[in-house]
Amino acid sequence: MTVATKIVGSVVATFVNAVMPRIVHRDSDSVRPAMRFLAFAYVGAACIGLALVVGAAAIEPEFLQLAATTGLWLAASVGNSVAQRAAYRFLPANASRITIVVVPVIAVLAIASSFSASFQLETLLSAYAAIDGISAMLFLVAMSRWRV
């Protein structure tokens, strides 16, 4: 869990949080550069995720599912980070309310699934990925509706 969290957190902090302020700032008048960056960020996240899967397959196949789940969480987190920054710049201030329900619903589902005998670390990582992925999707849909 700690390794997956560090991988996802460091990639998002290093790439997205370092580059996005240069792309989306107070003088920005369009979301297009952010969406272009999101496409490149997804390609980068996919490459890192693929490297994780290949590395796990080569070193310890037992960790293959964990590596794949971490790669998916990385892609979801990158998407959420970019979409969130763009939404805060281009959507009304109250737009963040659309994601409020995501965390409690997924947390309840994760807690409920933890009582299952088949609950694994990958299940928890999938919950983190779902929180980021659904939040990103909601922000991106909201921006497309407001045509920013």
PDB file of N, CA, C and O in Angstrom, residues 78-130:
ATOM      1  N   VAL A  78      -4.015  11.117 -12.014  1.00  0.00           N
ATOM      2  CA  VAL A  78      -3.527  12.161 -12.925  1.00  0.00           C
ATOM      3  C   VAL A  78      -4.714  12.883 -13.558  1.00  0.00           C
ATOM      4  O   VAL A  78      -4.756  14.116 -13.610  1.00  0.00           O
ATOM      5  N   GLY A  79      -5.696  12.113 -14.020  1.00  0.00           N
ATOM      6  CA  GLY A  79      -6.881  12.725 -14.619  1.00  0.00           C
ATOM      7  C   GLY A  79      -7.631  13.599 -13.637  1.00  0.00           C
ATOM      8  O   GLY A  79      -8.065  14.708 -13.976  1.00  0.00           O
ATOM      9  N   ASN A  80      -7.773  13.131 -12.405  1.00  0.00           N
ATOM     10  CA  ASN A  80      -8.469  13.914 -11.395  1.00  0.00           C
ATOM     11  C   ASN A  80      -7.720  15.199 -11.070  1.00  0.00           C
ATOM     12  O   ASN A  80      -8.327  16.260 -10.930  1.00  0.00           O
ATOM     13  N   SER A  81      -6.429  15.119 -10.951  1.00  0.00           N
ATOM     14  CA  SER A  81      -5.642  16.299 -10.614  1.00  0.00           C
ATOM     15  C   SER A  81      -5.740  17.374 -11.696  1.00  0.00           C
ATOM     16  O   SER A  81      -5.949  18.549 -11.402  1.00  0.00           O
ATOM     17  N   VAL A  82      -5.628  16.963 -12.947  1.00  0.00           N
ATOM     18  CA  VAL A  82      -5.729  17.922 -14.052  1.00  0.00           C
ATOM     19  C   VAL A  82      -7.150  18.477 -14.145  1.00  0.00           C
ATOM     20  O   VAL A  82      -7.350  19.692 -14.256  1.00  0.00           O
ATOM     21  N   ALA A  83      -8.136  17.599 -14.086  1.00  0.00           N
ATOM     22  CA  ALA A  83      -9.532  18.046 -14.195  1.00  0.00           C
ATOM     23  C   ALA A  83      -9.906  18.962 -13.038  1.00  0.00           C
ATOM     24  O   ALA A  83     -10.603  19.970 -13.233  1.00  0.00           O
ATOM     25  N   GLN A  84      -9.428  18.652 -11.849  1.00  0.00           N
ATOM     26  CA  GLN A  84      -9.737  19.464 -10.678  1.00  0.00           C
ATOM     27  C   GLN A  84      -9.148  20.865 -10.805  1.00  0.00           C
ATOM     28  O   GLN A  84      -9.838  21.857 -10.559  1.00  0.00           O
ATOM     29  N   ARG A  85      -7.894  20.951 -11.214  1.00  0.00           N
ATOM     30  CA  ARG A  85      -7.273  22.269 -11.386  1.00  0.00           C
ATOM     31  C   ARG A  85      -7.984  23.084 -12.452  1.00  0.00           C
ATOM     32  O   ARG A  85      -8.223  24.270 -12.272  1.00  0.00           O
ATOM     33  N   ALA A  86      -8.316  22.444 -13.560  1.00  0.00           N
ATOM     34  CA  ALA A  86      -9.014  23.154 -14.632  1.00  0.00           C
ATOM     35  C   ALA A  86     -10.411  23.573 -14.171  1.00  0.00           C
ATOM     36  O   ALA A  86     -10.861  24.688 -14.464  1.00  0.00           O
ATOM     37  N   ALA A  87     -11.093  22.705 -13.438  1.00  0.00           N
ATOM     38  CA  ALA A  87     -12.443  23.026 -12.958  1.00  0.00           C
ATOM     39  C   ALA A  87     -12.411  24.192 -11.979  1.00  0.00           C
ATOM     40  O   ALA A  87     -13.282  25.068 -12.040  1.00  0.00           O
ATOM     41  N   TYR A  88     -11.431  24.217 -11.105  1.00  0.00           N
ATOM     42  CA  TYR A  88     -11.347  25.320 -10.149  1.00  0.00           C
ATOM     43  C   TYR A  88     -11.104  26.652 -10.851  1.00  0.00           C
ATOM     44  O   TYR A  88     -11.512  27.695 -10.368  1.00  0.00           O
ATOM     45  N   ARG A  89     -10.455  26.605 -11.990  1.00  0.00           N
ATOM     46  CA  ARG A  89     -10.193  27.837 -12.732  1.00  0.00           C
ATOM     47  C   ARG A  89     -11.384  28.251 -13.595  1.00  0.00           C
ATOM     48  O   ARG A  89     -11.725  29.425 -13.678  1.00  0.00           O
ATOM     49  N   PHE A  90     -12.053  27.303 -14.241  1.00  0.00           N
ATOM     50  CA  PHE A  90     -13.027  27.647 -15.260  1.00  0.00           C
ATOM     51  C   PHE A  90     -14.488  27.450 -14.861  1.00  0.00           C
ATOM     52  O   PHE A  90     -15.371  27.959 -15.540  1.00  0.00           O
ATOM     53  N   LEU A  91     -14.754  26.709 -13.816  1.00  0.00           N
ATOM     54  CA  LEU A  91     -16.144  26.504 -13.397  1.00  0.00           C
ATOM     55  C   LEU A  91     -16.485  27.430 -12.235  1.00  0.00           C
ATOM     56  O   LEU A  91     -15.594  27.929 -11.548  1.00  0.00           O
ATOM     57  N   PRO A  92     -17.777  27.635 -11.990  1.00  0.00           N
ATOM     58  CA  PRO A  92     -18.170  28.439 -10.831  1.00  0.00           C
ATOM     59  C   PRO A  92     -17.661  27.804  -9.534  1.00  0.00           C
ATOM     60  O   PRO A  92     -17.433  26.596  -9.476  1.00  0.00           O
ATOM     61  N   ALA A  93     -17.524  28.623  -8.524  1.00  0.00           N
ATOM     62  CA  ALA A  93     -16.950  28.152  -7.255  1.00  0.00           C
ATOM     63  C   ALA A  93     -17.734  26.994  -6.640  1.00  0.00           C
ATOM     64  O   ALA A  93     -17.153  26.116  -6.017  1.00  0.00           O
ATOM     65  N   ASN A  94     -19.032  26.969  -6.840  1.00  0.00           N
ATOM     66  CA  ASN A  94     -19.835  25.906  -6.225  1.00  0.00           C
ATOM     67  C   ASN A  94     -19.813  24.609  -7.034  1.00  0.00           C
ATOM     68  O   ASN A  94     -20.457  23.635  -6.655  1.00  0.00           O
ATOM     69  N   ALA A  95     -19.080  24.552  -8.117  1.00  0.00           N
ATOM     70  CA  ALA A  95     -19.044  23.359  -8.969  1.00  0.00           C
ATOM     71  C   ALA A  95     -18.394  22.164  -8.275  1.00  0.00           C
ATOM     72  O   ALA A  95     -18.677  21.022  -8.622  1.00  0.00           O
ATOM     73  N   SER A  96     -17.552  22.409  -7.293  1.00  0.00           N
ATOM     74  CA  SER A  96     -16.882  21.285  -6.622  1.00  0.00           C
ATOM     75  C   SER A  96     -17.866  20.422  -5.841  1.00  0.00           C
ATOM     76  O   SER A  96     -17.545  19.290  -5.476  1.00  0.00           O
ATOM     77  N   ARG A  97     -19.067  20.913  -5.625  1.00  0.00           N
ATOM     78  CA  ARG A  97     -20.076  20.144  -4.891  1.00  0.00           C
ATOM     79  C   ARG A  97     -20.469  18.868  -5.625  1.00  0.00           C
ATOM     80  O   ARG A  97     -20.975  17.938  -5.012  1.00  0.00           O
ATOM     81  N   ILE A  98     -20.219  18.811  -6.930  1.00  0.00           N
ATOM     82  CA  ILE A  98     -20.615  17.624  -7.694  1.00  0.00           C
ATOM     83  C   ILE A  98     -19.825  16.385  -7.279  1.00  0.00           C
ATOM     84  O   ILE A  98     -20.269  15.274  -7.527  1.00  0.00           O
ATOM     85  N   THR A  99     -18.687  16.565  -6.633  1.00  0.00           N
ATOM     86  CA  THR A  99     -17.871  15.409  -6.235  1.00  0.00           C
ATOM     87  C   THR A  99     -18.003  15.062  -4.752  1.00  0.00           C
ATOM     88  O   THR A  99     -17.375  14.113  -4.299  1.00  0.00           O
ATOM     89  N   ILE A 100     -18.793  15.800  -4.017  1.00  0.00           N
ATOM     90  CA  ILE A 100     -18.885  15.593  -2.568  1.00  0.00           C
ATOM     91  C   ILE A 100     -19.371  14.191  -2.216  1.00  0.00           C
ATOM     92  O   ILE A 100     -18.896  13.577  -1.266  1.00  0.00           O
ATOM     93  N   VAL A 101     -20.281  13.657  -2.973  1.00  0.00           N
ATOM     94  CA  VAL A 101     -20.880  12.365  -2.643  1.00  0.00           C
ATOM     95  C   VAL A 101     -19.965  11.189  -2.998  1.00  0.00           C
ATOM     96  O   VAL A 101     -20.145  10.090  -2.480  1.00  0.00           O
ATOM     97  N   VAL A 102     -18.966  11.421  -3.840  1.00  0.00           N
ATOM     98  CA  VAL A 102     -18.121  10.325  -4.342  1.00  0.00           C
ATOM     99  C   VAL A 102     -17.384   9.610  -3.204  1.00  0.00           C
ATOM    100  O   VAL A 102     -17.446   8.385  -3.094  1.00  0.00           O
ATOM    101  N   VAL A 103     -16.695  10.345  -2.365  1.00  0.00           N
ATOM    102  CA  VAL A 103     -15.883   9.731  -1.306  1.00  0.00           C
ATOM    103  C   VAL A 103     -16.735   8.926  -0.324  1.00  0.00           C
ATOM    104  O   VAL A 103     -16.419   7.759  -0.056  1.00  0.00           O
ATOM    105  N   PRO A 104     -17.822   9.486   0.218  1.00  0.00           N
ATOM    106  CA  PRO A 104     -18.596   8.672   1.162  1.00  0.00           C
ATOM    107  C   PRO A 104     -19.192   7.404   0.546  1.00  0.00           C
ATOM    108  O   PRO A 104     -19.192   6.348   1.187  1.00  0.00           O
ATOM    109  N   VAL A 105     -19.683   7.495  -0.674  1.00  0.00           N
ATOM    110  CA  VAL A 105     -20.288   6.316  -1.308  1.00  0.00           C
ATOM    111  C   VAL A 105     -19.243   5.228  -1.511  1.00  0.00           C
ATOM    112  O   VAL A 105     -19.466   4.056  -1.162  1.00  0.00           O
ATOM    113  N   ILE A 106     -18.088   5.590  -2.043  1.00  0.00           N
ATOM    114  CA  ILE A 106     -17.048   4.585  -2.296  1.00  0.00           C
ATOM    115  C   ILE A 106     -16.465   4.072  -0.982  1.00  0.00           C
ATOM    116  O   ILE A 106     -16.145   2.893  -0.862  1.00  0.00           O
ATOM    117  N   ALA A 107     -16.357   4.942   0.021  1.00  0.00           N
ATOM    118  CA  ALA A 107     -15.871   4.494   1.332  1.00  0.00           C
ATOM    119  C   ALA A 107     -16.820   3.462   1.937  1.00  0.00           C
ATOM    120  O   ALA A 107     -16.376   2.434   2.459  1.00  0.00           O
ATOM    121  N   VAL A 108     -18.112   3.705   1.847  1.00  0.00           N
ATOM    122  CA  VAL A 108     -19.092   2.745   2.376  1.00  0.00           C
ATOM    123  C   VAL A 108     -18.995   1.422   1.616  1.00  0.00           C
ATOM    124  O   VAL A 108     -19.022   0.334   2.220  1.00  0.00           O
ATOM    125  N   LEU A 109     -18.860   1.500   0.297  1.00  0.00           N
ATOM    126  CA  LEU A 109     -18.725   0.271  -0.500  1.00  0.00           C
ATOM    127  C   LEU A 109     -17.440  -0.488  -0.144  1.00  0.00           C
ATOM    128  O   LEU A 109     -17.445  -1.721  -0.056  1.00  0.00           O
ATOM    129  N   ALA A 110     -16.349   0.244   0.067  1.00  0.00           N
ATOM    130  CA  ALA A 110     -15.085  -0.406   0.439  1.00  0.00           C
ATOM    131  C   ALA A 110     -15.187  -1.049   1.816  1.00  0.00           C
ATOM    132  O   ALA A 110     -14.707  -2.170   2.030  1.00  0.00           O
ATOM    133  N   ILE A 111     -15.814  -0.354   2.743  1.00  0.00           N
ATOM    134  CA  ILE A 111     -15.989  -0.917   4.091  1.00  0.00           C
ATOM    135  C   ILE A 111     -16.861  -2.165   4.030  1.00  0.00           C
ATOM    136  O   ILE A 111     -16.559  -3.185   4.656  1.00  0.00           O
ATOM    137  N   ALA A 112     -17.940  -2.089   3.258  1.00  0.00           N
ATOM    138  CA  ALA A 112     -18.823  -3.251   3.131  1.00  0.00           C
ATOM    139  C   ALA A 112     -18.084  -4.430   2.499  1.00  0.00           C
ATOM    140  O   ALA A 112     -18.242  -5.574   2.943  1.00  0.00           O
ATOM    141  N   SER A 113     -17.251  -4.164   1.503  1.00  0.00           N
ATOM    142  CA  SER A 113     -16.524  -5.265   0.861  1.00  0.00           C
ATOM    143  C   SER A 113     -15.401  -5.809   1.735  1.00  0.00           C
ATOM    144  O   SER A 113     -14.942  -6.931   1.533  1.00  0.00           O
ATOM    145  N   SER A 114     -14.969  -5.035   2.720  1.00  0.00           N
ATOM    146  CA  SER A 114     -13.893  -5.511   3.598  1.00  0.00           C
ATOM    147  C   SER A 114     -14.343  -6.688   4.465  1.00  0.00           C
ATOM    148  O   SER A 114     -13.507  -7.413   5.000  1.00  0.00           O
ATOM    149  N   PHE A 115     -15.635  -6.879   4.606  1.00  0.00           N
ATOM    150  CA  PHE A 115     -16.137  -8.013   5.375  1.00  0.00           C
ATOM    151  C   PHE A 115     -16.134  -9.306   4.563  1.00  0.00           C
ATOM    152  O   PHE A 115     -16.362 -10.378   5.106  1.00  0.00           O
ATOM    153  N   SER A 116     -15.859  -9.185   3.277  1.00  0.00           N
ATOM    154  CA  SER A 116     -15.807 -10.361   2.414  1.00  0.00           C
ATOM    155  C   SER A 116     -14.497 -11.104   2.637  1.00  0.00           C
ATOM    156  O   SER A 116     -13.450 -10.506   2.905  1.00  0.00           O
ATOM    157  N   ALA A 117     -14.541 -12.399   2.486  1.00  0.00           N
ATOM    158  CA  ALA A 117     -13.326 -13.209   2.648  1.00  0.00           C
ATOM    159  C   ALA A 117     -12.331 -12.969   1.520  1.00  0.00           C
ATOM    160  O   ALA A 117     -11.131 -13.197   1.683  1.00  0.00           O
ATOM    161  N   SER A 118     -12.809 -12.456   0.400  1.00  0.00           N
ATOM    162  CA  SER A 118     -11.918 -12.238  -0.742  1.00  0.00           C
ATOM    163  C   SER A 118     -11.375 -10.809  -0.809  1.00  0.00           C
ATOM    164  O   SER A 118     -10.776 -10.425  -1.814  1.00  0.00           O
ATOM    165  N   PHE A 119     -11.560 -10.028   0.245  1.00  0.00           N
ATOM    166  CA  PHE A 119     -11.039  -8.655   0.268  1.00  0.00           C
ATOM    167  C   PHE A 119      -9.516  -8.675   0.232  1.00  0.00           C
ATOM    168  O   PHE A 119      -8.882  -9.423   0.966  1.00  0.00           O
ATOM    169  N   GLN A 120      -8.936  -7.894  -0.673  1.00  0.00           N
ATOM    170  CA  GLN A 120      -7.487  -7.834  -0.825  1.00  0.00           C
ATOM    171  C   GLN A 120      -7.037  -6.384  -0.918  1.00  0.00           C
ATOM    172  O   GLN A 120      -7.854  -5.472  -1.044  1.00  0.00           O
ATOM    173  N   LEU A 121      -5.749  -6.202  -0.913  1.00  0.00           N
ATOM    174  CA  LEU A 121      -5.170  -4.873  -1.067  1.00  0.00           C
ATOM    175  C   LEU A 121      -5.616  -4.231  -2.378  1.00  0.00           C
ATOM    176  O   LEU A 121      -5.886  -3.034  -2.435  1.00  0.00           O
ATOM    177  N   GLU A 122      -5.718  -5.040  -3.416  1.00  0.00           N
ATOM    178  CA  GLU A 122      -6.133  -4.524  -4.716  1.00  0.00           C
ATOM    179  C   GLU A 122      -7.537  -3.927  -4.661  1.00  0.00           C
ATOM    180  O   GLU A 122      -7.849  -2.979  -5.381  1.00  0.00           O
ATOM    181  N   THR A 123      -8.371  -4.463  -3.795  1.00  0.00           N
ATOM    182  CA  THR A 123      -9.731  -3.936  -3.632  1.00  0.00           C
ATOM    183  C   THR A 123      -9.674  -2.517  -3.081  1.00  0.00           C
ATOM    184  O   THR A 123     -10.381  -1.625  -3.553  1.00  0.00           O
ATOM    185  N   LEU A 124      -8.814  -2.304  -2.106  1.00  0.00           N
ATOM    186  CA  LEU A 124      -8.668  -0.974  -1.519  1.00  0.00           C
ATOM    187  C   LEU A 124      -8.065   0.001  -2.527  1.00  0.00           C
ATOM    188  O   LEU A 124      -8.519   1.144  -2.641  1.00  0.00           O
ATOM    189  N   LEU A 125      -7.048  -0.433  -3.257  1.00  0.00           N
ATOM    190  CA  LEU A 125      -6.459   0.430  -4.288  1.00  0.00           C
ATOM    191  C   LEU A 125      -7.475   0.760  -5.373  1.00  0.00           C
ATOM    192  O   LEU A 125      -7.496   1.872  -5.908  1.00  0.00           O
ATOM    193  N   SER A 126      -8.329  -0.194  -5.692  1.00  0.00           N
ATOM    194  CA  SER A 126      -9.386   0.051  -6.678  1.00  0.00           C
ATOM    195  C   SER A 126     -10.369   1.104  -6.170  1.00  0.00           C
ATOM    196  O   SER A 126     -10.884   1.910  -6.950  1.00  0.00           O
ATOM    197  N   ALA A 127     -10.623   1.104  -4.878  1.00  0.00           N
ATOM    198  CA  ALA A 127     -11.502   2.130  -4.299  1.00  0.00           C
ATOM    199  C   ALA A 127     -10.872   3.516  -4.443  1.00  0.00           C
ATOM    200  O   ALA A 127     -11.551   4.486  -4.806  1.00  0.00           O
ATOM    201  N   TYR A 128      -9.566   3.615  -4.181  1.00  0.00           N
ATOM    202  CA  TYR A 128      -8.868   4.893  -4.377  1.00  0.00           C
ATOM    203  C   TYR A 128      -8.939   5.324  -5.845  1.00  0.00           C
ATOM    204  O   TYR A 128      -9.180   6.492  -6.155  1.00  0.00           O
ATOM    205  N   ALA A 129      -8.726   4.372  -6.739  1.00  0.00           N
ATOM    206  CA  ALA A 129      -8.796   4.672  -8.171  1.00  0.00           C
ATOM    207  C   ALA A 129     -10.197   5.120  -8.558  1.00  0.00           C
ATOM    208  O   ALA A 129     -10.361   6.047  -9.367  1.00  0.00           O
ATOM    209  N   ALA A 130     -11.200   4.488  -7.989  1.00  0.00           N
ATOM    210  CA  ALA A 130     -12.584   4.863  -8.301  1.00  0.00           C
ATOM    211  C   ALA A 130     -12.896   6.278  -7.830  1.00  0.00           C
ATOM    212  O   ALA A 130     -13.552   7.048  -8.542  1.00  0.00           O
TER     213      ALA A 130
END
